[in-house]
Short mmCIF file of N, CA and C in Angstrom, two decimals:
data_model
loop_
_atom_site.label_atom_id
_atom_site.label_comp_id
_atom_site.label_asym_id
_atom_site.label_seq_id
_atom_site.Cartn_x
_atom_site.Cartn_y
_atom_site.Cartn_z
N MET M 2 0.85 -1.17 0.00
CA MET M 2 0.00 0.00 0.00
C MET M 2 0.89 1.23 0.00
N GLU M 3 0.72 2.11 -0.95
CA GLU M 3 1.50 3.33 -1.03
C GLU M 3 0.93 4.39 -0.09
N VAL M 4 1.72 5.42 0.18
CA VAL M 4 1.31 6.47 1.10
C VAL M 4 0.00 7.12 0.66
N ASN M 5 -0.17 7.41 -0.64
CA ASN M 5 -1.40 8.03 -1.11
C ASN M 5 -2.61 7.13 -0.88
N GLU M 6 -2.44 5.82 -1.09
CA GLU M 6 -3.53 4.89 -0.84
C GLU M 6 -3.88 4.85 0.64
N LEU M 7 -2.85 4.86 1.49
CA LEU M 7 -3.06 4.83 2.93
C LEU M 7 -3.77 6.08 3.40
N THR M 8 -3.37 7.24 2.90
CA THR M 8 -4.03 8.50 3.26
C THR M 8 -5.49 8.47 2.83
N GLY M 9 -5.76 8.03 1.63
CA GLY M 9 -7.14 7.92 1.14
C GLY M 9 -7.94 6.96 1.97
N PHE M 10 -7.33 5.86 2.37
CA PHE M 10 -8.01 4.89 3.21
C PHE M 10 -8.41 5.52 4.54
N ARG M 11 -7.50 6.24 5.16
CA ARG M 11 -7.81 6.89 6.44
C ARG M 11 -8.95 7.89 6.28
N GLN M 12 -8.96 8.65 5.21
CA GLN M 12 -9.98 9.68 5.02
C GLN M 12 -11.34 9.07 4.73
N ASN M 13 -11.39 7.93 4.08
CA ASN M 13 -12.66 7.36 3.64
C ASN M 13 -13.25 6.31 4.57
N ARG M 14 -12.53 5.90 5.58
CA ARG M 14 -13.04 4.84 6.44
C ARG M 14 -14.16 5.34 7.33
N GLN M 15 -14.97 4.42 7.78
CA GLN M 15 -16.03 4.75 8.72
C GLN M 15 -15.49 4.60 10.14
N GLU M 16 -16.18 5.19 11.09
CA GLU M 16 -15.75 5.09 12.49
C GLU M 16 -15.74 3.64 12.98
N ASP M 17 -16.74 2.87 12.59
CA ASP M 17 -16.82 1.47 13.02
C ASP M 17 -16.12 0.57 12.02
N SER M 18 -14.83 0.72 11.91
CA SER M 18 -14.12 -0.10 10.95
C SER M 18 -12.86 -0.67 11.57
N GLY M 19 -12.35 -1.68 10.93
CA GLY M 19 -11.12 -2.32 11.37
C GLY M 19 -10.58 -3.17 10.24
N ILE M 20 -9.46 -3.80 10.53
CA ILE M 20 -8.82 -4.64 9.53
C ILE M 20 -8.56 -6.01 10.13
N LEU M 21 -8.95 -7.03 9.37
CA LEU M 21 -8.57 -8.40 9.67
C LEU M 21 -7.51 -8.76 8.64
N GLY M 22 -6.33 -9.10 9.08
CA GLY M 22 -5.26 -9.39 8.14
C GLY M 22 -4.72 -10.79 8.30
N ASN M 23 -4.74 -11.55 7.21
CA ASN M 23 -4.10 -12.86 7.18
C ASN M 23 -2.89 -12.75 6.26
N ALA M 24 -1.75 -12.48 6.87
CA ALA M 24 -0.53 -12.27 6.09
C ALA M 24 0.17 -13.58 5.75
N LYS M 25 -0.42 -14.69 6.12
CA LYS M 25 0.12 -16.03 5.85
C LYS M 25 1.56 -16.13 6.34
N ALA M 26 2.48 -16.61 5.55
CA ALA M 26 3.87 -16.76 6.00
C ALA M 26 4.52 -15.42 6.31
N TYR M 27 4.03 -14.34 5.71
CA TYR M 27 4.60 -13.01 5.97
C TYR M 27 4.32 -12.54 7.40
N THR M 28 3.36 -13.17 8.08
CA THR M 28 3.06 -12.84 9.47
C THR M 28 4.33 -12.91 10.32
N HIS M 29 5.21 -13.84 10.00
CA HIS M 29 6.40 -14.10 10.81
C HIS M 29 7.59 -13.26 10.40
N THR M 30 7.58 -12.73 9.20
CA THR M 30 8.82 -12.14 8.67
C THR M 30 8.70 -10.72 8.13
N SER M 31 7.52 -10.24 7.82
CA SER M 31 7.41 -8.99 7.07
C SER M 31 7.38 -7.75 7.96
N VAL M 32 8.44 -6.98 7.87
CA VAL M 32 8.48 -5.68 8.55
C VAL M 32 7.55 -4.70 7.84
N ALA M 33 7.41 -4.83 6.54
CA ALA M 33 6.54 -3.93 5.77
C ALA M 33 5.08 -4.06 6.22
N ILE M 34 4.62 -5.29 6.43
CA ILE M 34 3.24 -5.48 6.88
C ILE M 34 3.09 -4.98 8.32
N LEU M 35 4.08 -5.20 9.15
CA LEU M 35 4.06 -4.66 10.51
C LEU M 35 3.93 -3.14 10.47
N GLU M 36 4.72 -2.48 9.65
CA GLU M 36 4.66 -1.01 9.56
C GLU M 36 3.33 -0.52 9.00
N ALA M 37 2.77 -1.24 8.05
CA ALA M 37 1.46 -0.86 7.51
C ALA M 37 0.39 -0.98 8.59
N PHE M 38 0.41 -2.05 9.36
CA PHE M 38 -0.54 -2.21 10.47
C PHE M 38 -0.36 -1.09 11.48
N ALA M 39 0.88 -0.79 11.82
CA ALA M 39 1.17 0.23 12.83
C ALA M 39 0.70 1.61 12.39
N ALA M 40 0.69 1.87 11.10
CA ALA M 40 0.32 3.19 10.58
C ALA M 40 -1.19 3.43 10.59
N LEU M 41 -1.97 2.40 10.78
CA LEU M 41 -3.43 2.53 10.74
C LEU M 41 -3.99 2.79 12.13
N PHE M 42 -4.82 3.80 12.25
CA PHE M 42 -5.43 4.15 13.52
C PHE M 42 -6.86 3.62 13.57
N LEU M 43 -6.97 2.30 13.59
CA LEU M 43 -8.25 1.62 13.70
C LEU M 43 -7.99 0.25 14.28
N ALA M 44 -9.02 -0.47 14.58
CA ALA M 44 -8.87 -1.81 15.16
C ALA M 44 -8.21 -2.74 14.15
N LYS M 45 -7.26 -3.54 14.62
CA LYS M 45 -6.51 -4.44 13.75
C LYS M 45 -6.36 -5.80 14.42
N PHE M 46 -6.72 -6.85 13.71
CA PHE M 46 -6.52 -8.20 14.19
C PHE M 46 -5.78 -8.99 13.13
N GLY M 47 -4.81 -9.76 13.57
CA GLY M 47 -4.11 -10.68 12.69
C GLY M 47 -4.75 -12.06 12.79
N ILE M 48 -4.76 -12.76 11.68
CA ILE M 48 -5.36 -14.09 11.61
C ILE M 48 -4.33 -15.04 11.05
N HIS M 49 -4.28 -16.21 11.62
CA HIS M 49 -3.47 -17.29 11.07
C HIS M 49 -4.29 -18.56 11.24
N LEU M 50 -4.47 -19.33 10.19
CA LEU M 50 -5.36 -20.48 10.25
C LEU M 50 -4.81 -21.63 11.09
N SER M 51 -3.50 -21.86 11.01
CA SER M 51 -2.92 -22.98 11.75
C SER M 51 -2.53 -22.57 13.17
N ASN M 52 -2.32 -23.55 14.00
CA ASN M 52 -1.84 -23.30 15.36
C ASN M 52 -0.33 -23.17 15.29
N ILE M 53 0.15 -21.94 15.33
CA ILE M 53 1.58 -21.68 15.15
C ILE M 53 2.43 -22.29 16.26
N GLN M 54 1.85 -22.54 17.43
CA GLN M 54 2.62 -23.12 18.54
C GLN M 54 2.99 -24.58 18.27
N LYS M 55 2.32 -25.21 17.32
CA LYS M 55 2.62 -26.60 16.96
C LYS M 55 3.53 -26.68 15.74
N ARG M 56 4.03 -25.55 15.30
CA ARG M 56 4.86 -25.52 14.10
C ARG M 56 6.29 -25.14 14.44
N ASN M 57 7.12 -24.90 13.45
CA ASN M 57 8.53 -24.55 13.65
C ASN M 57 8.67 -23.39 14.62
N ALA M 58 9.74 -23.39 15.39
CA ALA M 58 9.96 -22.36 16.42
C ALA M 58 9.95 -20.95 15.84
N PHE M 59 10.49 -20.75 14.62
CA PHE M 59 10.51 -19.40 14.06
C PHE M 59 9.10 -18.87 13.79
N ARG M 60 8.13 -19.74 13.69
CA ARG M 60 6.75 -19.30 13.45
C ARG M 60 6.06 -18.83 14.72
N HIS M 61 6.67 -19.03 15.87
CA HIS M 61 6.06 -18.61 17.14
C HIS M 61 6.08 -17.10 17.30
N ASP M 62 6.97 -16.42 16.62
CA ASP M 62 7.06 -14.96 16.67
C ASP M 62 6.23 -14.38 15.52
N LEU M 63 5.24 -13.58 15.87
CA LEU M 63 4.35 -12.98 14.87
C LEU M 63 4.64 -11.49 14.79
N ASN M 64 5.35 -11.07 13.76
CA ASN M 64 5.65 -9.64 13.58
C ASN M 64 4.39 -8.79 13.63
N VAL M 65 3.35 -9.23 12.96
CA VAL M 65 2.11 -8.48 12.86
C VAL M 65 1.51 -8.22 14.25
N SER M 66 1.73 -9.14 15.19
CA SER M 66 1.13 -9.00 16.52
C SER M 66 1.64 -7.77 17.27
N LYS M 67 2.81 -7.27 16.89
CA LYS M 67 3.38 -6.10 17.56
C LYS M 67 2.56 -4.83 17.31
N ALA M 68 1.74 -4.82 16.27
CA ALA M 68 0.92 -3.65 15.95
C ALA M 68 -0.57 -3.96 15.99
N ALA M 69 -0.93 -5.22 16.16
CA ALA M 69 -2.35 -5.62 16.15
C ALA M 69 -2.96 -5.49 17.54
N ASN M 70 -4.26 -5.28 17.58
CA ASN M 70 -4.98 -5.32 18.85
C ASN M 70 -5.04 -6.75 19.38
N GLY M 71 -5.01 -7.71 18.48
CA GLY M 71 -5.06 -9.10 18.88
C GLY M 71 -4.75 -10.01 17.72
N MET M 72 -4.49 -11.27 18.05
CA MET M 72 -4.22 -12.29 17.06
C MET M 72 -5.15 -13.47 17.33
N ILE M 73 -5.69 -14.03 16.28
CA ILE M 73 -6.51 -15.23 16.37
C ILE M 73 -5.84 -16.27 15.48
N TYR M 74 -5.51 -17.41 16.04
CA TYR M 74 -4.89 -18.45 15.22
C TYR M 74 -5.22 -19.83 15.75
N GLY M 75 -5.12 -20.81 14.85
CA GLY M 75 -5.28 -22.20 15.25
C GLY M 75 -6.67 -22.78 15.09
N PHE M 76 -7.61 -22.03 14.55
CA PHE M 76 -8.98 -22.52 14.42
C PHE M 76 -9.34 -22.82 12.96
N GLY M 77 -8.37 -22.93 12.10
CA GLY M 77 -8.64 -23.20 10.70
C GLY M 77 -9.48 -22.08 10.09
N SER M 78 -10.43 -22.46 9.25
CA SER M 78 -11.26 -21.45 8.59
C SER M 78 -12.12 -20.68 9.59
N ARG M 79 -12.32 -21.20 10.77
CA ARG M 79 -13.09 -20.52 11.82
C ARG M 79 -12.32 -19.33 12.39
N SER M 80 -11.02 -19.26 12.18
CA SER M 80 -10.20 -18.16 12.70
C SER M 80 -10.72 -16.80 12.22
N THR M 81 -11.14 -16.72 10.98
CA THR M 81 -11.65 -15.45 10.44
C THR M 81 -12.92 -15.02 11.17
N LYS M 82 -13.85 -15.94 11.36
CA LYS M 82 -15.09 -15.61 12.09
C LYS M 82 -14.78 -15.21 13.53
N ASN M 83 -13.90 -15.94 14.18
CA ASN M 83 -13.53 -15.61 15.56
C ASN M 83 -12.91 -14.22 15.64
N ALA M 84 -12.05 -13.89 14.69
CA ALA M 84 -11.42 -12.57 14.68
C ALA M 84 -12.45 -11.47 14.42
N LEU M 85 -13.38 -11.73 13.53
CA LEU M 85 -14.43 -10.75 13.25
C LEU M 85 -15.29 -10.52 14.49
N ASP M 86 -15.64 -11.58 15.18
CA ASP M 86 -16.42 -11.44 16.42
C ASP M 86 -15.64 -10.64 17.47
N ALA M 87 -14.36 -10.93 17.60
CA ALA M 87 -13.52 -10.19 18.57
C ALA M 87 -13.42 -8.72 18.19
N MET M 88 -13.29 -8.45 16.89
CA MET M 88 -13.19 -7.06 16.44
C MET M 88 -14.48 -6.31 16.71
N ARG M 89 -15.61 -6.94 16.43
CA ARG M 89 -16.90 -6.28 16.71
C ARG M 89 -16.99 -5.90 18.19
N GLY M 90 -16.57 -6.81 19.05
CA GLY M 90 -16.59 -6.54 20.48
C GLY M 90 -15.68 -5.39 20.85
N LEU M 91 -14.52 -5.31 20.24
CA LEU M 91 -13.58 -4.22 20.51
C LEU M 91 -14.12 -2.89 20.01
N ILE M 92 -14.66 -2.87 18.81
CA ILE M 92 -15.15 -1.62 18.22
C ILE M 92 -16.37 -1.09 18.96
N HIS M 93 -17.25 -1.98 19.38
CA HIS M 93 -18.52 -1.56 19.98
C HIS M 93 -18.50 -1.54 21.50
N THR M 94 -17.33 -1.65 22.09
CA THR M 94 -17.21 -1.54 23.55
C THR M 94 -16.93 -0.08 23.90
N PRO M 95 -17.77 0.53 24.74
CA PRO M 95 -17.52 1.95 25.09
C PRO M 95 -16.18 2.10 25.78
N SER M 96 -15.46 3.19 25.45
CA SER M 96 -14.15 3.41 26.07
C SER M 96 -14.29 4.12 27.38
#
């Protein structure tokens, strides 16, 4: 995402919005995705379908988690629904 796209995204988003991101293998390694998540001022959840704790040790570190409000992983295709439910709760909880 380029800076102009990011600026346009910020200007056009609704108040009740967030991002669910499944960066797949990039979850563990991508500084660019981490920085993109960090630059967004809205609710952010990372999703990973597999249970990363049962995989290679390098997969236990999730770069994206450093900028996300939360991570949902290990529930297969249900991970997306679980993350969406968690995000709704975060967005609609009075501060």
